[in-house]
PDB file of C-alpha atoms in Angstrom:
ATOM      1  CA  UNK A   1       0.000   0.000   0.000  1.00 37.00           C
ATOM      2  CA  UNK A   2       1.210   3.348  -0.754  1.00 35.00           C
ATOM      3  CA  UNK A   3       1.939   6.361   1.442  1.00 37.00           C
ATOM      4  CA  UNK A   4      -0.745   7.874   0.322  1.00 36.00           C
ATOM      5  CA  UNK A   5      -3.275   5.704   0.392  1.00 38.00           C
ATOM      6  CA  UNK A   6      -2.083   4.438   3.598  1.00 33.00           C
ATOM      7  CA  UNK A   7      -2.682   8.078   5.260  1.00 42.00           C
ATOM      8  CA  UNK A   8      -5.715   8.571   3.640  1.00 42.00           C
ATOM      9  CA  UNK A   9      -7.128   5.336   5.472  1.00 41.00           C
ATOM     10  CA  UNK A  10      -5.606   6.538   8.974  1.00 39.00           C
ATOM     11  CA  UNK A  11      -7.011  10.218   8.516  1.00 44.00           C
ATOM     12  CA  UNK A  12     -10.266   9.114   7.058  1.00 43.00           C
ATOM     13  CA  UNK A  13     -11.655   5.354   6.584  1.00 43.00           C
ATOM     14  CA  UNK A  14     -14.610   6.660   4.707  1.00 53.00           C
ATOM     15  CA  UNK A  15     -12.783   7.456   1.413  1.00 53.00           C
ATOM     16  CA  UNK A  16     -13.131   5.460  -1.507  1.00 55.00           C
ATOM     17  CA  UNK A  17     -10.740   6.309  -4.817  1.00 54.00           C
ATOM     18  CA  UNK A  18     -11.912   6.061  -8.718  1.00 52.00           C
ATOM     19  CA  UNK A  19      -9.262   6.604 -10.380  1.00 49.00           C
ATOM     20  CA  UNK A  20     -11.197   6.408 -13.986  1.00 41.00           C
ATOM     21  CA  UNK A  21      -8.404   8.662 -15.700  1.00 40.00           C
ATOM     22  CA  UNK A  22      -4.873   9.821 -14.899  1.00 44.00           C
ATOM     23  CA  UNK A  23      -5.312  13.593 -15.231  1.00 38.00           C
ATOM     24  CA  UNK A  24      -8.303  13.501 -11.929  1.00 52.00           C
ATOM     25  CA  UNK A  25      -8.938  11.434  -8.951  1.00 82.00           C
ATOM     26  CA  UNK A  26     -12.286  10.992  -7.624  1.00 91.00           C
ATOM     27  CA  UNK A  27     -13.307  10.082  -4.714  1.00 92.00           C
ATOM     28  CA  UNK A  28     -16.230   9.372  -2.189  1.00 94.00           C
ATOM     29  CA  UNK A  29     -16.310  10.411   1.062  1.00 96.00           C
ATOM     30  CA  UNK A  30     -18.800  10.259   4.037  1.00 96.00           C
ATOM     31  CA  UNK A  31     -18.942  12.619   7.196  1.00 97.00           C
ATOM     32  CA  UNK A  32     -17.960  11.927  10.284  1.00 96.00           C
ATOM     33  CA  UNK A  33     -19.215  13.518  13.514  1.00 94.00           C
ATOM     34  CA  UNK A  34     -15.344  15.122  14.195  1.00 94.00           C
ATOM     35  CA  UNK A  35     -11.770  15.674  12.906  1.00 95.00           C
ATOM     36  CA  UNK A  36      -9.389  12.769  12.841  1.00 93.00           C
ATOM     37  CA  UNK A  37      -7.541  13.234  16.279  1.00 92.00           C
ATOM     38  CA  UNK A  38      -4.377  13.148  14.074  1.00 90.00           C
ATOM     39  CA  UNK A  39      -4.991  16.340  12.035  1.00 93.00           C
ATOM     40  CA  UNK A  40      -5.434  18.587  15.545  1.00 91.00           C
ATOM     41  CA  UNK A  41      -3.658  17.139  18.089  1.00 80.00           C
ATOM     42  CA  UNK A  42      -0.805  15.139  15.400  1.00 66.00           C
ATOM     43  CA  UNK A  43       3.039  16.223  15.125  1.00 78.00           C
ATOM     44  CA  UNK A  44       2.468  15.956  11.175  1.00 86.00           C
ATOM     45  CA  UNK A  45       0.022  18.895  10.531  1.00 92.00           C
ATOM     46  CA  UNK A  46      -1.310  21.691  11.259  1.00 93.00           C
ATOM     47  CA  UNK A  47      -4.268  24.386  10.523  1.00 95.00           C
ATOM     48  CA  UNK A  48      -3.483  26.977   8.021  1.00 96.00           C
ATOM     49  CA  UNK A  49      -7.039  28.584   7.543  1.00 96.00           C
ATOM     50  CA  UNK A  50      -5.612  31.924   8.407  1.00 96.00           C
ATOM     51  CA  UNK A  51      -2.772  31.736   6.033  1.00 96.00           C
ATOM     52  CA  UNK A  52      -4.914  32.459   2.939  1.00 97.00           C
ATOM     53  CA  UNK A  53      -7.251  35.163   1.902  1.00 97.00           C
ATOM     54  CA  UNK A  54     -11.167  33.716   1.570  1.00 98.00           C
ATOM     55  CA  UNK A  55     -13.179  34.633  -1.626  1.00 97.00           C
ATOM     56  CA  UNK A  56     -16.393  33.764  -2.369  1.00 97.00           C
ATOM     57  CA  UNK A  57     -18.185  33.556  -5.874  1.00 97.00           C
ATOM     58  CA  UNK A  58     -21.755  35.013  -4.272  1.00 97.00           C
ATOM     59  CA  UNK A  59     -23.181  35.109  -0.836  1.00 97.00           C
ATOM     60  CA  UNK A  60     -26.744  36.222   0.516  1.00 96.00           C
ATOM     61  CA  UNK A  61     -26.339  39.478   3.248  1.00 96.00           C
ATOM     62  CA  UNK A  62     -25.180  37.899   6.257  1.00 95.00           C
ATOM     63  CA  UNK A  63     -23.617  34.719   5.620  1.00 97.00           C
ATOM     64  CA  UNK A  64     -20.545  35.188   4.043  1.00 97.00           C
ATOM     65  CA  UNK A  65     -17.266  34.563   4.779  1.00 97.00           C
ATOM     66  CA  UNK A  66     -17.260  36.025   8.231  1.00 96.00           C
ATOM     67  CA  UNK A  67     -20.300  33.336   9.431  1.00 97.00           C
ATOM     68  CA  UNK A  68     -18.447  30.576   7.536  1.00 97.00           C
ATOM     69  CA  UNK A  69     -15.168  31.169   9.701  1.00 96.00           C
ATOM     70  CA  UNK A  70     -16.834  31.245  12.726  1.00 96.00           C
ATOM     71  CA  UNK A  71     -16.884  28.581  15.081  1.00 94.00           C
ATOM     72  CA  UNK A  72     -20.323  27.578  15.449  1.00 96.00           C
ATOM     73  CA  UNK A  73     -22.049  24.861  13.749  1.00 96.00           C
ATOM     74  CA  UNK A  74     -24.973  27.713  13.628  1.00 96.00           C
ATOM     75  CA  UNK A  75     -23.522  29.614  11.319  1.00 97.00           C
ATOM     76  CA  UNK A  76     -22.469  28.998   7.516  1.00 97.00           C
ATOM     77  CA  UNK A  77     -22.115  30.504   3.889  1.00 98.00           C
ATOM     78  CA  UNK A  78     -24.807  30.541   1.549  1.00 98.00           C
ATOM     79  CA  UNK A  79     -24.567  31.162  -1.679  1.00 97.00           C
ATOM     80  CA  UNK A  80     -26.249  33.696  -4.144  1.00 95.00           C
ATOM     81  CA  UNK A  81     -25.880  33.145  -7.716  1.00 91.00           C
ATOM     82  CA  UNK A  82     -26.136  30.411 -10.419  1.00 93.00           C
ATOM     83  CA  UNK A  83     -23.649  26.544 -10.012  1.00 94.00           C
ATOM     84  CA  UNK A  84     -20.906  26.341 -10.008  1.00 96.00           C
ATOM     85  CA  UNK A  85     -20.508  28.032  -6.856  1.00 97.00           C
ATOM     86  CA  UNK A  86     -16.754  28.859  -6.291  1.00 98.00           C
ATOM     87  CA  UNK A  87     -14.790  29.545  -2.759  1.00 98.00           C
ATOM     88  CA  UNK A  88     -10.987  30.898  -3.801  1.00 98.00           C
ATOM     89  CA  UNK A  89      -8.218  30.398  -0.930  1.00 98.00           C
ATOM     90  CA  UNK A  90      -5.067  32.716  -1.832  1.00 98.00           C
ATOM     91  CA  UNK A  91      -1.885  32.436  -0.080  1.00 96.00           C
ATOM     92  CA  UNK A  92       0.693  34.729  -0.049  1.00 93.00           C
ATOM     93  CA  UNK A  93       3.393  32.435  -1.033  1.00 92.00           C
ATOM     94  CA  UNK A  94       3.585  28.690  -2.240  1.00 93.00           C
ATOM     95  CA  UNK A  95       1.715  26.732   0.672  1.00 94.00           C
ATOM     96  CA  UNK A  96       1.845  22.909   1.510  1.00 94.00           C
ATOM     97  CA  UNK A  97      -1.750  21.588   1.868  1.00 95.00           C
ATOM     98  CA  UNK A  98      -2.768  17.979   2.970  1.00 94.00           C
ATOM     99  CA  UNK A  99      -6.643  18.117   3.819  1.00 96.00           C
ATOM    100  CA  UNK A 100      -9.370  20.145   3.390  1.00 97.00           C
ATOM    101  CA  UNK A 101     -12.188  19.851   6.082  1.00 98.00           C
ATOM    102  CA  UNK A 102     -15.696  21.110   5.257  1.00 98.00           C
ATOM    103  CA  UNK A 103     -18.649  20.751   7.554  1.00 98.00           C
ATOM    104  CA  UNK A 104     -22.237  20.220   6.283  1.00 98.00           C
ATOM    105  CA  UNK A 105     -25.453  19.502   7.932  1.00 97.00           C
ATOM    106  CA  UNK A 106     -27.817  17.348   5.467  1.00 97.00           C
ATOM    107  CA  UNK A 107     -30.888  17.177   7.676  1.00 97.00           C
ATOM    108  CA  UNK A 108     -31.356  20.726   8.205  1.00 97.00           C
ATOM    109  CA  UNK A 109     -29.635  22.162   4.712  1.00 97.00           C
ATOM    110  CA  UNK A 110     -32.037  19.722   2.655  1.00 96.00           C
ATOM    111  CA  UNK A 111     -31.357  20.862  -0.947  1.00 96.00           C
ATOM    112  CA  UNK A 112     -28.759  23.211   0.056  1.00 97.00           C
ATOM    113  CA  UNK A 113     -26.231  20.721   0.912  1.00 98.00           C
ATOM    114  CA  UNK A 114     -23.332  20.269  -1.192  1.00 98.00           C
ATOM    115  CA  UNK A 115     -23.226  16.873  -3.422  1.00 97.00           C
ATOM    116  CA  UNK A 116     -20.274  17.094  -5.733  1.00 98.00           C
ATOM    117  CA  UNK A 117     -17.136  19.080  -5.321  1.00 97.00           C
ATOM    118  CA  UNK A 118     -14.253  19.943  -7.656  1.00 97.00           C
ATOM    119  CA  UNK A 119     -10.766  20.642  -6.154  1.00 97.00           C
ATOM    120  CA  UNK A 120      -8.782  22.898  -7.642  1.00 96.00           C
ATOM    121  CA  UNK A 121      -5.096  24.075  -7.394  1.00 95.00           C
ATOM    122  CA  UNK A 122      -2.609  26.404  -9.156  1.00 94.00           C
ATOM    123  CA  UNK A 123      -0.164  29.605  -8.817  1.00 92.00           C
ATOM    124  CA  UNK A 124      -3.107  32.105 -10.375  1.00 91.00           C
ATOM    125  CA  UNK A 125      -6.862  31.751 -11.505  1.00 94.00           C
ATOM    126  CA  UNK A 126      -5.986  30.963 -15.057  1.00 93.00           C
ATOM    127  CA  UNK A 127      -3.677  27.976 -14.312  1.00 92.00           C
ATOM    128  CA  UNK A 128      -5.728  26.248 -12.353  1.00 95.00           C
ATOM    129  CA  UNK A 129      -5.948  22.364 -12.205  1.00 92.00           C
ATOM    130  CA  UNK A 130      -8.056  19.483 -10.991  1.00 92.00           C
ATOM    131  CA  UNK A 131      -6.973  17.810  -8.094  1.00 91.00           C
ATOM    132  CA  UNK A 132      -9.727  15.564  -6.896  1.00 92.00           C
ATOM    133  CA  UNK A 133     -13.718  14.890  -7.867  1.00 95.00           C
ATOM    134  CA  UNK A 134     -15.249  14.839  -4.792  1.00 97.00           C
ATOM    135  CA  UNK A 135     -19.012  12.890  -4.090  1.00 97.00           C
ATOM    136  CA  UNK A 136     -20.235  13.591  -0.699  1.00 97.00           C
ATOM    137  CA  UNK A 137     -22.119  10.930   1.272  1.00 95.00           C
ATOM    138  CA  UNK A 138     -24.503  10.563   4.836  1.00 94.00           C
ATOM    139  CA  UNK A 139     -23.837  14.838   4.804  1.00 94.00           C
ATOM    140  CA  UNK A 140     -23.842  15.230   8.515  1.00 96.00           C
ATOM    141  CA  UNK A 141     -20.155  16.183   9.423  1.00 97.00           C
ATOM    142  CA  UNK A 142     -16.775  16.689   8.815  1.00 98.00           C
ATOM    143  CA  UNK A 143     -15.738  15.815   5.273  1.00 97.00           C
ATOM    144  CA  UNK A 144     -12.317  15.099   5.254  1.00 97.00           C
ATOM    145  CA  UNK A 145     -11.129  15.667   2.002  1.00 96.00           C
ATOM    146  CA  UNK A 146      -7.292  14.609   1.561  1.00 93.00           C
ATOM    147  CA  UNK A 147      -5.253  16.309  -1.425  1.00 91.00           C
ATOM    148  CA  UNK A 148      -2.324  14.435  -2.755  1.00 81.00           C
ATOM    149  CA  UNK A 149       0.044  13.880  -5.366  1.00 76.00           C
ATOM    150  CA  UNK A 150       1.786  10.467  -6.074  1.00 75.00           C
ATOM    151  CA  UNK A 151       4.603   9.735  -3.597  1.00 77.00           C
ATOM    152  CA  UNK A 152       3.311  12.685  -1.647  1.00 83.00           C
ATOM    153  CA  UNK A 153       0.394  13.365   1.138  1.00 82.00           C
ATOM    154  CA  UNK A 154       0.380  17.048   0.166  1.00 89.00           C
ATOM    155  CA  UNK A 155      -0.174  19.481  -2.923  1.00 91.00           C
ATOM    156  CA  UNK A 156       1.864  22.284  -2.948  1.00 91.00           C
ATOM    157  CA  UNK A 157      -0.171  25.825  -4.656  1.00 94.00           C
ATOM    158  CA  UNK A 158      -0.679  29.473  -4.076  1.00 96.00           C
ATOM    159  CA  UNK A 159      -4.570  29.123  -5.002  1.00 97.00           C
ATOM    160  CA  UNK A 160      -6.536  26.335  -3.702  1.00 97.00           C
ATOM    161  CA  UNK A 161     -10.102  26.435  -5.492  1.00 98.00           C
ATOM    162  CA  UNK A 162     -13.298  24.256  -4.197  1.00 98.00           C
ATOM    163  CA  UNK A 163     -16.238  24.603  -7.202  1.00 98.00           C
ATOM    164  CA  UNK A 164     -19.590  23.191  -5.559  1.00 98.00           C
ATOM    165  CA  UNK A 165     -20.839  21.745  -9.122  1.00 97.00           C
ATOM    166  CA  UNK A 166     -24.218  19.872  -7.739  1.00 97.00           C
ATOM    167  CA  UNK A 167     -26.731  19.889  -4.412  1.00 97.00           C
ATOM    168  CA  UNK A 168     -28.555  17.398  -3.114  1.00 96.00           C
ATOM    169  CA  UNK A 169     -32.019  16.785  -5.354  1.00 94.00           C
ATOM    170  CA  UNK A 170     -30.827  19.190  -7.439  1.00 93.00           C
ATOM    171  CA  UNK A 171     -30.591  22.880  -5.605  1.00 95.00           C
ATOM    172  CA  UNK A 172     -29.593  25.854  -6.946  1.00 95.00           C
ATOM    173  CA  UNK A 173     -27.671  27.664  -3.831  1.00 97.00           C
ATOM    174  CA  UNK A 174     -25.312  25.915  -1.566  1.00 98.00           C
ATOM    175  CA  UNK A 175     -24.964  25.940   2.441  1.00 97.00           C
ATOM    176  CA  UNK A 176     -21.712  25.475   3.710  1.00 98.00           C
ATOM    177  CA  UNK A 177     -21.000  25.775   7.849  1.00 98.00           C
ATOM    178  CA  UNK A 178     -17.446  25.040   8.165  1.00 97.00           C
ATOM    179  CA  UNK A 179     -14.149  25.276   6.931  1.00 98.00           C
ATOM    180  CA  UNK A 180     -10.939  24.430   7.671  1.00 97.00           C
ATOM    181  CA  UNK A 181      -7.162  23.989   5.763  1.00 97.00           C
ATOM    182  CA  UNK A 182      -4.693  21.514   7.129  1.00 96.00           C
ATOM    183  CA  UNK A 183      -1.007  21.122   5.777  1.00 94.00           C
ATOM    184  CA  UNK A 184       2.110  19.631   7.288  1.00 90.00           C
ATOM    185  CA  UNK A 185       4.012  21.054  10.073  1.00 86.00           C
ATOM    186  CA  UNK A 186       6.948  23.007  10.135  1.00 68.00           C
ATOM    187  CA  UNK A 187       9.654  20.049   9.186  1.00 52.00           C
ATOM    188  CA  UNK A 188       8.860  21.021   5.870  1.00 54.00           C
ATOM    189  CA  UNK A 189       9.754  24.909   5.560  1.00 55.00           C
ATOM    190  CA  UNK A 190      13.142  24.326   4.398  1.00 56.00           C
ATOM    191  CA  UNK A 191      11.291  22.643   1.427  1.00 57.00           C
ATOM    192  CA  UNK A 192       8.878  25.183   0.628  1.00 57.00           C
ATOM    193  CA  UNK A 193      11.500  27.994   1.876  1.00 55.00           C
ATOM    194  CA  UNK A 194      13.674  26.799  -1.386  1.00 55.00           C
ATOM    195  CA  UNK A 195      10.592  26.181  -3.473  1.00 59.00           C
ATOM    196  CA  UNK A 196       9.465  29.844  -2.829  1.00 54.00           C
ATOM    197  CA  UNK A 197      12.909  31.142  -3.351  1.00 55.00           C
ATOM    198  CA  UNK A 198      13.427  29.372  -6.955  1.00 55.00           C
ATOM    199  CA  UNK A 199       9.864  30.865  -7.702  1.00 56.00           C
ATOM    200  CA  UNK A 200      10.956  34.481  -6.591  1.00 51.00           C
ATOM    201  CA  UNK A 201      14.072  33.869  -8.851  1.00 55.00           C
ATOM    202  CA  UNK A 202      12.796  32.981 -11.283  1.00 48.00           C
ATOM    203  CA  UNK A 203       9.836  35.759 -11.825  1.00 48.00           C
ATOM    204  CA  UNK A 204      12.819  38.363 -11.298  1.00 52.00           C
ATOM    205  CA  UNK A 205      14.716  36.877 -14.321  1.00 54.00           C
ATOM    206  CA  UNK A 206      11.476  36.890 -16.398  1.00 50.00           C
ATOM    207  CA  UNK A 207      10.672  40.253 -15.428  1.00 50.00           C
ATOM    208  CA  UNK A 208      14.386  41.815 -16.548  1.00 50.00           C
ATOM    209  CA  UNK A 209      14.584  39.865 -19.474  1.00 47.00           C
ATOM    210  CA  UNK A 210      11.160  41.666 -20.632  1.00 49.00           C
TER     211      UNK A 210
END
């Protein structure tokens, strides 16, 4: 069994891979009623919601981004607009990220709930690229959502993207109550520290050769 798929069993035992095509990954995943112990209280990661700037495609007055950070199960972000319905997270440098927890809450969204996710990663908005399909099942919970890339139980990006592309029976908005971004701890900065500085290096060079 492979790294990854070995983590992805410890962190969540409710995912199940189909890996129809090389270029995306899907997945299904059922809720659970709380965060793997190993993402919060674990020497391997650690929570980088704060790290990157929230953006939402549409929101109705009053639950935006500000109810969807909070940290009640009350609150959440609704959306406003037409599918799909788009939340952008921008870092402000190349960022290592492992999981992606989102909370739903099936029984009282109804139609609102999110069914089908796409996962999306890249340096700007017009480089972005698939990372995972995701089909959500028994919506009451955490949805652990694990990112990955062979030999590796991280993705590495500036923008992470989640598209909500389809609601339970078919709803037009979406209702999401909870959010958080895990990525491993610091034994990898001198990665991402060199990573970074090759990226800086190389913009400067483009920028004087223009």
């Amino acid at each position: 069994m492979s790294e990854i798929h070995l983590r992805e069993n410890v962190l969540n035992g409710n995912v199940e891979s189909n890996r129809s095509t090389r270029i995306r990954r899907e997945v299904k995943i059922r809720c659970t009623d709380r965060l793997p112990a190993l993402l919060l209280t674990g020497k391997e990661y650690q929570d980088i919601s704060d790290e990157a700037a929230w953006v939402v495609s549409s929101y109705k007055q009053g639950y935006g981004i500000m109810e969807l950070r909070s940290p009640s199960f009350e609150t959440y972000w609704q959306t406003s607009g037409t599918q799909p319905h788009l939340l952008t997270l921008y870092f402000r440098r190349l960022s290592l990220v492992s999981h992606l927890c989102i909370y739903l809450n099936a029984p009282v969204d109804d139609s609102y709930t999110p069914k089908k996710l796409s996962i999306r990663r890249g340096t700007q908005l017009c480089d972005l690229v698939e990372n995972r399909i995701v089909h959500l099942e028994d919506q009451k919970g955490w949805a652990v959502i694990p990112l990955a890339v062979p030999k590796r139980n991280f993705i590495s990006a500036f923008i992470i993207q989640i598209a909500i592309l389809e609601n339970n029976l078919n709803g037009r908005d979406s209702c999401i109550r909870q959010l958080r971004i895990f990525g491993p701890k610091d034994e990898r900065k001198s990665e991402i520290d060199e990573l970074n500085e090759l990226l800086f290096s190389y913009y400067r060079n483009l920028c004087s050769f223009r």
